[in-house]
Short mmCIF file of C-alpha atoms and ligand atoms in Angstrom, two decimals:
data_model
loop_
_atom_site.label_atom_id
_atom_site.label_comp_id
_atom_site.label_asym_id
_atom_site.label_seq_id
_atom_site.Cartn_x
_atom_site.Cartn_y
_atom_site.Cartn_z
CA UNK A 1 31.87 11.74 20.26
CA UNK A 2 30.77 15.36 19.32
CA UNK A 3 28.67 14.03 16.72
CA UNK A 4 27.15 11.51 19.07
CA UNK A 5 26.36 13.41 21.66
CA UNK A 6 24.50 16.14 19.25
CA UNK A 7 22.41 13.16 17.45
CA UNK A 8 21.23 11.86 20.94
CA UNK A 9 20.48 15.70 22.01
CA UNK A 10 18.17 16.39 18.60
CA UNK A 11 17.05 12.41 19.33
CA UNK A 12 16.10 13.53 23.20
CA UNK A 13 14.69 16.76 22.06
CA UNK A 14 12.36 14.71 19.42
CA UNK A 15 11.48 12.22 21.76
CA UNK A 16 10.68 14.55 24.51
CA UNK A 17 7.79 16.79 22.36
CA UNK A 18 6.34 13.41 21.18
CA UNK A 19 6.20 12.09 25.08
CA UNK A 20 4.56 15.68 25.63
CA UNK A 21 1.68 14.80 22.96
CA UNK A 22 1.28 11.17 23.97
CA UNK A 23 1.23 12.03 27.25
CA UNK A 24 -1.96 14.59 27.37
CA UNK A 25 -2.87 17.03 30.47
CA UNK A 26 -6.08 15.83 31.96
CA UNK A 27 -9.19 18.17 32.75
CA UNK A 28 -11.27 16.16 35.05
CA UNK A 29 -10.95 14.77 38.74
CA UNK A 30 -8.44 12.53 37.28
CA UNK A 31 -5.93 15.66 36.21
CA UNK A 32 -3.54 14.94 39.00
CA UNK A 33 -2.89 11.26 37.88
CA UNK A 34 -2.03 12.86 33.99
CA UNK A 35 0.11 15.91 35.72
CA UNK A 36 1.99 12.71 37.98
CA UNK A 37 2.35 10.66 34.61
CA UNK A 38 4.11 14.00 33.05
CA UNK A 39 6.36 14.94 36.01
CA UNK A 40 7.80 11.47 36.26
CA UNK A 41 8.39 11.72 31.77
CA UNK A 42 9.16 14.76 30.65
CA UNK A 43 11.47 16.01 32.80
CA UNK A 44 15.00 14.92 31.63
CA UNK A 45 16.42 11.79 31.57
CA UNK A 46 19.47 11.02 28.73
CA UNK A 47 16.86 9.12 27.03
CA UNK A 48 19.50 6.62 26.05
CA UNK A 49 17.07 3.58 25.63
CA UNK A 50 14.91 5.75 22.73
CA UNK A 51 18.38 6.76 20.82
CA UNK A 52 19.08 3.21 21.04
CA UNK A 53 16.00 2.74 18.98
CA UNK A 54 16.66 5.28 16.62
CA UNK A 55 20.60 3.99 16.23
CA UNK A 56 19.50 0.56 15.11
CA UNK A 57 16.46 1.46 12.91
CA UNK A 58 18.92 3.69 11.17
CA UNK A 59 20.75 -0.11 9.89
CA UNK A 60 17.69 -0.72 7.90
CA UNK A 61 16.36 2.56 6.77
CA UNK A 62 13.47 2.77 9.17
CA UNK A 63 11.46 5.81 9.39
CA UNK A 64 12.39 7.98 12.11
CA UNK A 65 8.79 8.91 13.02
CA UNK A 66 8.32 5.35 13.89
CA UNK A 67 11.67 4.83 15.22
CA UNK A 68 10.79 7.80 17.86
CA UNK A 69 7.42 6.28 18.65
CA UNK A 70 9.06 2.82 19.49
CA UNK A 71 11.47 4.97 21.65
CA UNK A 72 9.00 7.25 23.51
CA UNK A 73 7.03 4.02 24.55
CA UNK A 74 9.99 1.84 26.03
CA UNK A 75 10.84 5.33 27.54
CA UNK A 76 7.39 5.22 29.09
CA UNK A 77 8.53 1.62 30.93
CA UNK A 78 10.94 2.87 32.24
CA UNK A 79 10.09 5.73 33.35
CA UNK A 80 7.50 3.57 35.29
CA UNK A 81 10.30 1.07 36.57
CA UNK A 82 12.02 4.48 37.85
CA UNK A 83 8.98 5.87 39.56
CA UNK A 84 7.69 2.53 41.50
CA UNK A 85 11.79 1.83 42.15
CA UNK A 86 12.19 5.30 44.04
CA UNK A 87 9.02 3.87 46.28
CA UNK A 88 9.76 3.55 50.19
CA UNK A 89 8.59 -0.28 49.60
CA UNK A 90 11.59 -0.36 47.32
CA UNK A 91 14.65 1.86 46.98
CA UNK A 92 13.29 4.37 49.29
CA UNK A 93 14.90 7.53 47.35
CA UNK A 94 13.40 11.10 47.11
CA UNK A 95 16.02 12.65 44.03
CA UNK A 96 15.65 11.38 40.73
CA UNK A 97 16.98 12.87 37.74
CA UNK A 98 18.07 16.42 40.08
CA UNK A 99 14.16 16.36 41.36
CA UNK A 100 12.12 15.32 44.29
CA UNK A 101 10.68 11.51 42.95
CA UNK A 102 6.94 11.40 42.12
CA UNK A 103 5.76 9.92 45.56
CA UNK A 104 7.71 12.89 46.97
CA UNK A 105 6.19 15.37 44.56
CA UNK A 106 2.49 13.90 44.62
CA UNK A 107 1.95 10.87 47.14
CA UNK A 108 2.61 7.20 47.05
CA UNK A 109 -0.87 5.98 45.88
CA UNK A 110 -0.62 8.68 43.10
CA UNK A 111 3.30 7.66 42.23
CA UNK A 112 1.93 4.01 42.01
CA UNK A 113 -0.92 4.80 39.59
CA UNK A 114 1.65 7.06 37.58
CA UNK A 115 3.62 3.95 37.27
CA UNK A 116 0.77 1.75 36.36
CA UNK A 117 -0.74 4.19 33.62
CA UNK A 118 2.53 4.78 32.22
CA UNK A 119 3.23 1.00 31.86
CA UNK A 120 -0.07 0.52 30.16
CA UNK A 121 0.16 3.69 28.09
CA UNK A 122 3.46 2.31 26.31
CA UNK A 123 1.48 -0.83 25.02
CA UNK A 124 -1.39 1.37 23.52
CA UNK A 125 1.34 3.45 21.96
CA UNK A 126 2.83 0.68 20.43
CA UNK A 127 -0.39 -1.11 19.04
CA UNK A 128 -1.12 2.38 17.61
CA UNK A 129 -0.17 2.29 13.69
CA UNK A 130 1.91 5.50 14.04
CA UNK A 131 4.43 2.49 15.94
CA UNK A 132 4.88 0.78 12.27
CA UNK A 133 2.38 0.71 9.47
CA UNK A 134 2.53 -3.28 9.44
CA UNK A 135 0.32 -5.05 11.97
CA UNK A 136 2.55 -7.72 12.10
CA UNK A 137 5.13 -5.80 12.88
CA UNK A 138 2.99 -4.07 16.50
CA UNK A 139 2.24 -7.22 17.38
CA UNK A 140 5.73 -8.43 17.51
CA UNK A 141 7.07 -5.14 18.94
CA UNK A 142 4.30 -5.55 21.79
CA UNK A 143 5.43 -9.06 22.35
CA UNK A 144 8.84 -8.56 22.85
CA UNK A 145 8.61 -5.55 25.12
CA UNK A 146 6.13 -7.61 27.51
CA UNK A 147 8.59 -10.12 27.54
CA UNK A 148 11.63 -7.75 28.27
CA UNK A 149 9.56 -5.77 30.95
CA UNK A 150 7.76 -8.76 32.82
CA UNK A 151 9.01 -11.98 35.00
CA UNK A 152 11.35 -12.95 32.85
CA UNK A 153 13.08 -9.52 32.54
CA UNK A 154 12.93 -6.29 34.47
CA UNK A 155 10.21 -6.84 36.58
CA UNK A 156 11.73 -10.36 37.88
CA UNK A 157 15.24 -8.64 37.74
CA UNK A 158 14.13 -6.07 40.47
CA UNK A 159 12.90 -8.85 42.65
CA UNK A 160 16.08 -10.88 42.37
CA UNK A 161 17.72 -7.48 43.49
CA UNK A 162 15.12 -6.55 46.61
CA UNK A 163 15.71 -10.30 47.72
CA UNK A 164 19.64 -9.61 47.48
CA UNK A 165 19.35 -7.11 50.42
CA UNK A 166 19.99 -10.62 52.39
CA UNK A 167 21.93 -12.41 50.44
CA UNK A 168 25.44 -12.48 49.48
CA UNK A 169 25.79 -12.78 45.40
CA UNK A 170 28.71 -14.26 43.37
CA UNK A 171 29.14 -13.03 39.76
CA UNK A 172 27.16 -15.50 37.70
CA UNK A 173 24.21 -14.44 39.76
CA UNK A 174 24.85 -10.92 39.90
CA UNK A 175 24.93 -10.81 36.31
CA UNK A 176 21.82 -12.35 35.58
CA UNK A 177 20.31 -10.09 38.03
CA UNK A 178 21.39 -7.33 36.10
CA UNK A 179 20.79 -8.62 33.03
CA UNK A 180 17.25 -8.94 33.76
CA UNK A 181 16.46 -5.70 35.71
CA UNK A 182 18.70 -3.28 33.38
CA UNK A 183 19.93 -5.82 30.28
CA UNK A 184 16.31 -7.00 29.04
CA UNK A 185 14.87 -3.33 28.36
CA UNK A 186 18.20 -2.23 26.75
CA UNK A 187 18.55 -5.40 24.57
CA UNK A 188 14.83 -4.41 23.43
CA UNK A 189 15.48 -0.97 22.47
CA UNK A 190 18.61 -2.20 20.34
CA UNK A 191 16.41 -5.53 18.20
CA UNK A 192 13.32 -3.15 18.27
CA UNK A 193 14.78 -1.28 15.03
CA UNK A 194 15.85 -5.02 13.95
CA UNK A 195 11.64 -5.42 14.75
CA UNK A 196 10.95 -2.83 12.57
CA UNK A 197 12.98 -3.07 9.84
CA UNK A 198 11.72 -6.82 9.66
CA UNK A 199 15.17 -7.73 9.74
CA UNK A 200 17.14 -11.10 9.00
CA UNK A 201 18.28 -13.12 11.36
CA UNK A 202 22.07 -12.90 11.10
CA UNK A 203 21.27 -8.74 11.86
CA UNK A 204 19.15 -9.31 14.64
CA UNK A 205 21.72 -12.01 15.97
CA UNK A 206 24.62 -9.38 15.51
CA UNK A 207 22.47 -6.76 17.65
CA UNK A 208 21.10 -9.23 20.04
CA UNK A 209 25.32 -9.71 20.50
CA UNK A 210 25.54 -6.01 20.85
CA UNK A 211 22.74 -5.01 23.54
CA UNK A 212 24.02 -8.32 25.88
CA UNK A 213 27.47 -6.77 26.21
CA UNK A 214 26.12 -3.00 25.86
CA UNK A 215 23.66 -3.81 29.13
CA UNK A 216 26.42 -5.31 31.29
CA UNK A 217 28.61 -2.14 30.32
CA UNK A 218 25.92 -0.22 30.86
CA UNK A 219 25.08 -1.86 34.48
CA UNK A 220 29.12 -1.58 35.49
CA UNK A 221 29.61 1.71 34.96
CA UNK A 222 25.89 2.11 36.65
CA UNK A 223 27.69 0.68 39.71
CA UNK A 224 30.85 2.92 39.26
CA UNK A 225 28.71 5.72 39.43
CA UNK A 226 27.10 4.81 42.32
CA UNK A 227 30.71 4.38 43.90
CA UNK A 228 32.46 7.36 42.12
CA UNK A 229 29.86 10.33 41.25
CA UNK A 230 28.14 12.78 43.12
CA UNK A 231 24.35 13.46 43.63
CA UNK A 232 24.77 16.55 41.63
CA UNK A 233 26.34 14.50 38.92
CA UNK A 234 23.93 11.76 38.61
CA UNK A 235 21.17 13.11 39.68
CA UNK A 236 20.57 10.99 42.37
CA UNK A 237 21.61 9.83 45.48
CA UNK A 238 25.34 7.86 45.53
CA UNK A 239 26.33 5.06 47.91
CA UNK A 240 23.54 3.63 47.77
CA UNK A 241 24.69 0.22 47.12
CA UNK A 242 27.43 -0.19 49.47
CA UNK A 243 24.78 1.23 52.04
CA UNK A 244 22.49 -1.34 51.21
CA UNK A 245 25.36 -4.29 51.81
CA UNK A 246 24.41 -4.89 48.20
CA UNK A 247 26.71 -7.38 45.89
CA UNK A 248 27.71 -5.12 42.41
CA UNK A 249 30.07 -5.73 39.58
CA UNK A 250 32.56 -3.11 41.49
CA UNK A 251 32.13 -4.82 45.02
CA UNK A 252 32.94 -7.80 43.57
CA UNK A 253 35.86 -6.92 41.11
CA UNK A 254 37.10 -3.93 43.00
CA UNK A 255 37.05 -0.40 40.59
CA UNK A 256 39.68 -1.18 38.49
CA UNK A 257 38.77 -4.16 37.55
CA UNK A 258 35.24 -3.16 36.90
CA UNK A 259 36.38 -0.37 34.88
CA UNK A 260 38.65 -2.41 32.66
CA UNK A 261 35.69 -4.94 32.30
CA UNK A 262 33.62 -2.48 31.00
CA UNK A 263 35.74 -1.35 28.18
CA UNK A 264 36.51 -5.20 27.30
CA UNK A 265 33.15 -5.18 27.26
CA UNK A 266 32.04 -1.74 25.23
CA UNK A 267 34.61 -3.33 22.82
CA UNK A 268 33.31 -6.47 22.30
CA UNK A 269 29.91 -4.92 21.86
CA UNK A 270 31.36 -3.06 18.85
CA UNK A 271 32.56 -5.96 17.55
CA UNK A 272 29.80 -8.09 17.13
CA UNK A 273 28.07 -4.53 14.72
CA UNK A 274 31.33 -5.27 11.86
CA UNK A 275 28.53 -6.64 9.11
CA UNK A 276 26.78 -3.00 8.81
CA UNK A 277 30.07 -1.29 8.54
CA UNK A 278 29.66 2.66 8.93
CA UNK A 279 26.06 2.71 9.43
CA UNK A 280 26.76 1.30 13.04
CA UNK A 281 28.75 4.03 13.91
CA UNK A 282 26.42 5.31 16.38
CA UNK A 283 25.87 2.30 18.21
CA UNK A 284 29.49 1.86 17.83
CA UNK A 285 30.10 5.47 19.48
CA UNK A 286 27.34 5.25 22.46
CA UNK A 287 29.01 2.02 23.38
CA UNK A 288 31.70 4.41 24.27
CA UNK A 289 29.95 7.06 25.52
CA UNK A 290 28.08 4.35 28.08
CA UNK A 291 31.16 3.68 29.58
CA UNK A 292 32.65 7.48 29.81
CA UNK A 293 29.52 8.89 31.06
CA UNK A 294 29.31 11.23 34.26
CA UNK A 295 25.69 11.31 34.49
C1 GRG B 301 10.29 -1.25 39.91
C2 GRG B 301 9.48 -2.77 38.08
C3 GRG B 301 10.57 -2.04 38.69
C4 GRG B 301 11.78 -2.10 38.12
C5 GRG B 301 12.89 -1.28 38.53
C6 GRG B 301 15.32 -0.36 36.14
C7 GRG B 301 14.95 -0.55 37.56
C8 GRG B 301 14.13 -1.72 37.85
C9 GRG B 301 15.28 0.29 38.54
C10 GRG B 301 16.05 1.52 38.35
C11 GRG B 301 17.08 1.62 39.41
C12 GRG B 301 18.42 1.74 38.86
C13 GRG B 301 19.15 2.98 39.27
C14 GRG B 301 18.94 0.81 38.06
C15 GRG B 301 20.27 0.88 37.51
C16 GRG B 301 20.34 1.11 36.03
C17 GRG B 301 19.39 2.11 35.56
C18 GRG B 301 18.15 1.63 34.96
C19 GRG B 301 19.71 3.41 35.67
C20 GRG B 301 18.85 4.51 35.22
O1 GRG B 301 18.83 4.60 33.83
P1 GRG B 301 19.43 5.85 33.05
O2 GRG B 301 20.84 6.10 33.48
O3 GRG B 301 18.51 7.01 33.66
O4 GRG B 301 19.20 5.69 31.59
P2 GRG B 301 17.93 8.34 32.96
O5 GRG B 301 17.45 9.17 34.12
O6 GRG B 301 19.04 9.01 32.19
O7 GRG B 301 16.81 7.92 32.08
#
């Protein structure tokens, strides 16, 4: 785990001066849309989904540099998702990563436009050749990550959770809910190194396997969080879901439950990485660490 957590530190470090270039400082009228963009980016974040990137391009001897531009634009999405979810049309929060959220910072017409530009910003960096040399390649990277962060995934995943406010969900639809709003960006950032190291199928199948039971691992201990941690901790407000009268994996399964379930399933993600023996040890570890975290 030490070695884990000091490759995802260098990986966040890396990730975080290339947001800081992508990302520029305006000079005109428009400055305080750029300085909104950087507030909501470059300050902290485990930047989990870009080390996710890095950990699977490192099965097929990927450059890094590309790797880490892949990574800073699905960091970009959701950065965005986090922004426009901390709205008061949404989740209505005002902490975010231990600081006040954008619309709190700037205003809610700026916060939206942060959210917007950001959004758009991560396709531009991915159609950019520094993304992968291979046109091909962009063009597939671009398609996937509309697909993971439109209807069909995140985007259609939040609305299936604002409806929930007034509805009562079982499991089944609970966890497609959550594997659309949290699964489909996660399960990109773990095939995007597949993407780029043009991959075959079997691989991409194995890590496909991986990031389905990663993302509901992810979500549960998400929820336990919620139940368990402190702001302080998490850097946001807790409680928020049991507040909200809101159906999660631990409301449903109690905390015990949902904690075993979460190692059955941090497990079983590990098992489906066997073909690339030792190289997977990373995704192999941060399976681990998803379901230990604090934070
Ligand atoms: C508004 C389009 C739109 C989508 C919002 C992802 C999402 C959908 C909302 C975020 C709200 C939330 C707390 C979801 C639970 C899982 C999640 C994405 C947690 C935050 O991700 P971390 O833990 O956060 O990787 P950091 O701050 O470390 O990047």
């Amino acid at each position: 785990m030490a070695d884990l957590q000091k490759a995802m530190a260098e990986n966040a470090r890396a990730v975080g001066e290339l947001l800081d270039r992508l990302l520029k400082v305006g000079d005109g009228r428009e400055a305080r849309l750029m300085e909104a963009m950087r507030y909501s980016s470059l300050g902290g974040g485990k930047r989990i989904r870009p080390f996710m990137v890095s950990a699977s391009a490192r099965l097929f001897a990927v450059a890094e540099s590309c790797a880490q531009h892949v990574g800073a634009a699905i960091e970009m999405v959701h950065c965005y998702s986090l922004v426009h979810d901390d709205l008061p049309a949404m989740d209505d929060d005002d902490l975010r990563r231990g600081q006040p959220t954008c619309h709190i910072r700037f205003d809610e017409a700026t916060a939206i436009l942060a959210g917007d530009a950001l959004l758009t910003r991560a396709f531009e960096v991915l159609a950019e050749p520094a993304a992968h040399p291979d046109p091909f390649v962009r063009s597939q990277l671009v398609l996937a990550l509309a697909k993971a962060a439109g209807a069909e995934g995140m985007v259609g995943g939040q609305m299936l959770d604002l409806m929930a406010e007034n509805e009562r969900l079982n499991m089944p639809e609970v966890t497609r809910l959550q594997r659309m709003k949290t699964g489909a960006l996660i399960a990109f950032s773990c095939e995007a190194g597949a993407i780029l190291g043009k991959a075959a199928e079997p691989a991409r199948h194995a890590l496909k396997a991986y990031a389905h039971d990663l993302g509901l691992a992810f979500q549960i201990a998400d929820d336990l969080l919620d139940v368990e941690g402190t702001a302080a901790e998490v850097g946001k407000k807790t409680g928020k879901d049991a507040d909200a009268g809101k159906a999660t994996f631990v409301s449903l399964l109690g905390v015990d439950r949902a904690r075993s379930q979460a190692q059955i399933l941090a497990d079983q993600a590990c098992r489906h990485l066997e073909m690339f023996d030792e190289k997977a040890d990373y995704l192999k570890e941060l399976a681990r660490f998803v379901i230990s975290r604090r934070m």
